[in-house]
């Protein structure tokens, strides 16, 4: 097959080199964005007089024909593409040539595959970021609605995987809301740097043709054009930035997955995952395995690996374009696909989960997560916190020896440790009272969590 760049060569490319450099199987998904960039470029060339109005119109019509042909074909064009084709860009030009003949060759005026590929990649990532933002927003919305229904559902709060203080299930999930909201903010911020158009940079140095880059950028919806042509064709830090944001999304999903895995064990028993998102064992009939949560946790490695791969790809590249950059899409697509599927599966898993409120609350009994409130009680009566900490530590030690909880202590029993303890202490040691007392901004009391939810709703992103 004739190469776009074949004029200078006398020998055919060795078949092993063909196989090694072939990227069509990877970049075929860029076809629609590539056609959009080509149509904008053709219209601009017609407007500035590099092409005649008729030539521009014929090329645009031909590109629209190619779009319709691919869209209506099986498997989005895979039946139309030549398996031996070098990449999606050359295949689209081949199809355009089949429709309008040699005129198709004028489309590449004032354009290189270098700025063409960079533009197409940015167009594709821009739309995928919007798609991921919507997936995140859907998960965030589910969390808010779930939190509203569980303001009074108590559970142990943990530090060091040890019972720390009683919190609400709503507060626990609002922590994940905060993580995912920051993930949304990172994607929004990343999209600003993605939304810069390289087209018009040509191979590396710009072009001598009187092109109108601002016109092309406006048609394609880019916020601005790139300021330096060398940087524009060789820059892939926007890919790295996206993969960094995706890695953090996956990290947060993995943390939540880990908790669902732990909580679904008999030892915790806080949640039962739906049959539709779990699997069994080939040998142990009783098993119900949290495979989806485990796979999300495992797939973090794929996205983290893509991030490291993209960073490594760029680390020693001289200016400007080098063929190494062809590999960026392998990392980019891995990050996009894995993050999207993980977000969707996490929400599916949560929607079908049954959270066992009675088990969460019973786990608090006798766990001494109310000890800090007894210490605070003594501080309010004049002791330093260090003094009260020492006294309550002795109370807890003695309770453990007697196999009773702090909430089970009698007033007389507590007064043996300090005369400052009065009858009103009974009202502050119940776990529910401890949870409801945490009224500080961002705290776990129902009123504080309700305020967090209201604030989150006021600041909801519009995608």
PDB file of N, CA, C and O in Angstrom, residues 284-314:
ATOM      1  N   UNK A 284     -15.818 -24.392  47.164  1.00  0.00           N
ATOM      2  CA  UNK A 284     -16.432 -24.111  48.467  1.00  0.00           C
ATOM      3  C   UNK A 284     -17.819 -23.530  48.261  1.00  0.00           C
ATOM      4  O   UNK A 284     -17.955 -22.348  47.898  1.00  0.00           O
ATOM      5  N   UNK A 285     -18.867 -24.315  48.451  1.00  0.00           N
ATOM      6  CA  UNK A 285     -20.225 -23.875  48.104  1.00  0.00           C
ATOM      7  C   UNK A 285     -20.706 -22.658  48.872  1.00  0.00           C
ATOM      8  O   UNK A 285     -21.601 -21.947  48.405  1.00  0.00           O
ATOM      9  N   UNK A 286     -20.154 -22.403  50.049  1.00  0.00           N
ATOM     10  CA  UNK A 286     -20.661 -21.323  50.893  1.00  0.00           C
ATOM     11  C   UNK A 286     -20.142 -19.947  50.488  1.00  0.00           C
ATOM     12  O   UNK A 286     -20.644 -18.929  50.953  1.00  0.00           O
ATOM     13  N   UNK A 287     -19.128 -19.897  49.618  1.00  0.00           N
ATOM     14  CA  UNK A 287     -18.422 -18.643  49.372  1.00  0.00           C
ATOM     15  C   UNK A 287     -19.248 -17.645  48.573  1.00  0.00           C
ATOM     16  O   UNK A 287     -19.971 -18.002  47.650  1.00  0.00           O
ATOM     17  N   UNK A 288     -19.087 -16.378  48.940  1.00  0.00           N
ATOM     18  CA  UNK A 288     -19.628 -15.246  48.178  1.00  0.00           C
ATOM     19  C   UNK A 288     -18.526 -14.203  48.133  1.00  0.00           C
ATOM     20  O   UNK A 288     -18.279 -13.488  49.093  1.00  0.00           O
ATOM     21  N   UNK A 289     -17.837 -14.157  47.014  1.00  0.00           N
ATOM     22  CA  UNK A 289     -16.604 -13.379  46.922  1.00  0.00           C
ATOM     23  C   UNK A 289     -16.847 -11.986  46.340  1.00  0.00           C
ATOM     24  O   UNK A 289     -17.537 -11.848  45.316  1.00  0.00           O
ATOM     25  N   UNK A 290     -16.237 -10.952  46.924  1.00  0.00           N
ATOM     26  CA  UNK A 290     -16.412  -9.571  46.435  1.00  0.00           C
ATOM     27  C   UNK A 290     -15.483  -9.273  45.254  1.00  0.00           C
ATOM     28  O   UNK A 290     -14.640  -8.369  45.300  1.00  0.00           O
ATOM     29  N   UNK A 291     -15.655 -10.034  44.180  1.00  0.00           N
ATOM     30  CA  UNK A 291     -14.706  -9.960  43.061  1.00  0.00           C
ATOM     31  C   UNK A 291     -14.630  -8.583  42.411  1.00  0.00           C
ATOM     32  O   UNK A 291     -13.549  -8.139  42.008  1.00  0.00           O
ATOM     33  N   UNK A 292     -15.775  -7.905  42.277  1.00  0.00           N
ATOM     34  CA  UNK A 292     -15.754  -6.597  41.625  1.00  0.00           C
ATOM     35  C   UNK A 292     -14.908  -5.623  42.438  1.00  0.00           C
ATOM     36  O   UNK A 292     -14.062  -4.909  41.887  1.00  0.00           O
ATOM     37  N   UNK A 293     -15.109  -5.617  43.746  1.00  0.00           N
ATOM     38  CA  UNK A 293     -14.309  -4.737  44.598  1.00  0.00           C
ATOM     39  C   UNK A 293     -12.825  -5.098  44.521  1.00  0.00           C
ATOM     40  O   UNK A 293     -11.956  -4.220  44.477  1.00  0.00           O
ATOM     41  N   UNK A 294     -12.531  -6.386  44.488  1.00  0.00           N
ATOM     42  CA  UNK A 294     -11.136  -6.811  44.407  1.00  0.00           C
ATOM     43  C   UNK A 294     -10.509  -6.422  43.080  1.00  0.00           C
ATOM     44  O   UNK A 294      -9.341  -6.011  43.018  1.00  0.00           O
ATOM     45  N   UNK A 295     -11.286  -6.519  42.008  1.00  0.00           N
ATOM     46  CA  UNK A 295     -10.743  -6.162  40.692  1.00  0.00           C
ATOM     47  C   UNK A 295     -10.522  -4.665  40.568  1.00  0.00           C
ATOM     48  O   UNK A 295      -9.530  -4.228  39.968  1.00  0.00           O
ATOM     49  N   UNK A 296     -11.435  -3.861  41.120  1.00  0.00           N
ATOM     50  CA  UNK A 296     -11.202  -2.413  41.121  1.00  0.00           C
ATOM     51  C   UNK A 296      -9.913  -2.112  41.871  1.00  0.00           C
ATOM     52  O   UNK A 296      -9.075  -1.329  41.408  1.00  0.00           O
ATOM     53  N   UNK A 297      -9.752  -2.740  43.034  1.00  0.00           N
ATOM     54  CA  UNK A 297      -8.529  -2.556  43.814  1.00  0.00           C
ATOM     55  C   UNK A 297      -7.308  -2.979  43.002  1.00  0.00           C
ATOM     56  O   UNK A 297      -6.261  -2.317  43.039  1.00  0.00           O
ATOM     57  N   UNK A 298      -7.432  -4.066  42.256  1.00  0.00           N
ATOM     58  CA  UNK A 298      -6.306  -4.548  41.461  1.00  0.00           C
ATOM     59  C   UNK A 298      -6.015  -3.695  40.238  1.00  0.00           C
ATOM     60  O   UNK A 298      -4.853  -3.542  39.842  1.00  0.00           O
ATOM     61  N   UNK A 299      -7.064  -3.121  39.632  1.00  0.00           N
ATOM     62  CA  UNK A 299      -6.879  -2.355  38.398  1.00  0.00           C
ATOM     63  C   UNK A 299      -6.216  -1.001  38.628  1.00  0.00           C
ATOM     64  O   UNK A 299      -5.826  -0.331  37.671  1.00  0.00           O
ATOM     65  N   UNK A 300      -6.086  -0.600  39.882  1.00  0.00           N
ATOM     66  CA  UNK A 300      -5.307   0.606  40.163  1.00  0.00           C
ATOM     67  C   UNK A 300      -3.905   0.463  39.579  1.00  0.00           C
ATOM     68  O   UNK A 300      -3.333   1.425  39.063  1.00  0.00           O
ATOM     69  N   UNK A 301      -3.358  -0.741  39.640  1.00  0.00           N
ATOM     70  CA  UNK A 301      -2.021  -0.965  39.114  1.00  0.00           C
ATOM     71  C   UNK A 301      -1.909  -0.682  37.629  1.00  0.00           C
ATOM     72  O   UNK A 301      -0.854  -0.238  37.154  1.00  0.00           O
ATOM     73  N   UNK A 302      -2.993  -0.920  36.901  1.00  0.00           N
ATOM     74  CA  UNK A 302      -2.957  -0.652  35.461  1.00  0.00           C
ATOM     75  C   UNK A 302      -2.866   0.842  35.181  1.00  0.00           C
ATOM     76  O   UNK A 302      -2.099   1.289  34.319  1.00  0.00           O
ATOM     77  N   UNK A 303      -3.659   1.626  35.924  1.00  0.00           N
ATOM     78  CA  UNK A 303      -3.651   3.070  35.685  1.00  0.00           C
ATOM     79  C   UNK A 303      -2.369   3.695  36.227  1.00  0.00           C
ATOM     80  O   UNK A 303      -1.774   4.572  35.588  1.00  0.00           O
ATOM     81  N   UNK A 304      -1.937   3.254  37.418  1.00  0.00           N
ATOM     82  CA  UNK A 304      -0.652   3.739  37.930  1.00  0.00           C
ATOM     83  C   UNK A 304       0.481   3.386  36.964  1.00  0.00           C
ATOM     84  O   UNK A 304       1.402   4.178  36.736  1.00  0.00           O
ATOM     85  N   UNK A 305       0.411   2.185  36.387  1.00  0.00           N
ATOM     86  CA  UNK A 305       1.414   1.772  35.412  1.00  0.00           C
ATOM     87  C   UNK A 305       1.385   2.634  34.165  1.00  0.00           C
ATOM     88  O   UNK A 305       2.434   2.976  33.602  1.00  0.00           O
ATOM     89  N   UNK A 306       0.179   3.010  33.732  1.00  0.00           N
ATOM     90  CA  UNK A 306       0.051   3.890  32.567  1.00  0.00           C
ATOM     91  C   UNK A 306       0.670   5.252  32.851  1.00  0.00           C
ATOM     92  O   UNK A 306       1.337   5.848  31.997  1.00  0.00           O
ATOM     93  N   UNK A 307       0.455   5.755  34.066  1.00  0.00           N
ATOM     94  CA  UNK A 307       1.043   7.046  34.445  1.00  0.00           C
ATOM     95  C   UNK A 307       2.565   6.967  34.410  1.00  0.00           C
ATOM     96  O   UNK A 307       3.226   7.831  33.822  1.00  0.00           O
ATOM     97  N   UNK A 308       3.124   5.941  35.014  1.00  0.00           N
ATOM     98  CA  UNK A 308       4.584   5.801  35.023  1.00  0.00           C
ATOM     99  C   UNK A 308       5.100   5.589  33.601  1.00  0.00           C
ATOM    100  O   UNK A 308       6.153   6.122  33.213  1.00  0.00           O
ATOM    101  N   UNK A 309       4.340   4.828  32.797  1.00  0.00           N
ATOM    102  CA  UNK A 309       4.748   4.611  31.410  1.00  0.00           C
ATOM    103  C   UNK A 309       4.801   5.904  30.623  1.00  0.00           C
ATOM    104  O   UNK A 309       5.753   6.147  29.858  1.00  0.00           O
ATOM    105  N   UNK A 310       3.786   6.762  30.801  1.00  0.00           N
ATOM    106  CA  UNK A 310       3.756   8.034  30.073  1.00  0.00           C
ATOM    107  C   UNK A 310       4.887   8.951  30.529  1.00  0.00           C
ATOM    108  O   UNK A 310       5.516   9.641  29.713  1.00  0.00           O
ATOM    109  N   UNK A 311       5.139   8.981  31.829  1.00  0.00           N
ATOM    110  CA  UNK A 311       6.251   9.788  32.328  1.00  0.00           C
ATOM    111  C   UNK A 311       7.586   9.299  31.764  1.00  0.00           C
ATOM    112  O   UNK A 311       8.438  10.101  31.355  1.00  0.00           O
ATOM    113  N   UNK A 312       7.756   7.994  31.751  1.00  0.00           N
ATOM    114  CA  UNK A 312       8.999   7.421  31.238  1.00  0.00           C
ATOM    115  C   UNK A 312       9.154   7.693  29.752  1.00  0.00           C
ATOM    116  O   UNK A 312      10.261   7.946  29.260  1.00  0.00           O
ATOM    117  N   UNK A 313       8.040   7.669  29.043  1.00  0.00           N
ATOM    118  CA  UNK A 313       8.051   7.945  27.608  1.00  0.00           C
ATOM    119  C   UNK A 313       8.623   9.326  27.303  1.00  0.00           C
ATOM    120  O   UNK A 313       9.364   9.523  26.336  1.00  0.00           O
ATOM    121  N   UNK A 314       8.312  10.296  28.149  1.00  0.00           N
ATOM    122  CA  UNK A 314       8.688  11.686  27.876  1.00  0.00           C
ATOM    123  C   UNK A 314      10.051  12.073  28.429  1.00  0.00           C
ATOM    124  O   UNK A 314      10.613  13.094  28.019  1.00  0.00           O
TER     125      UNK A 314
END
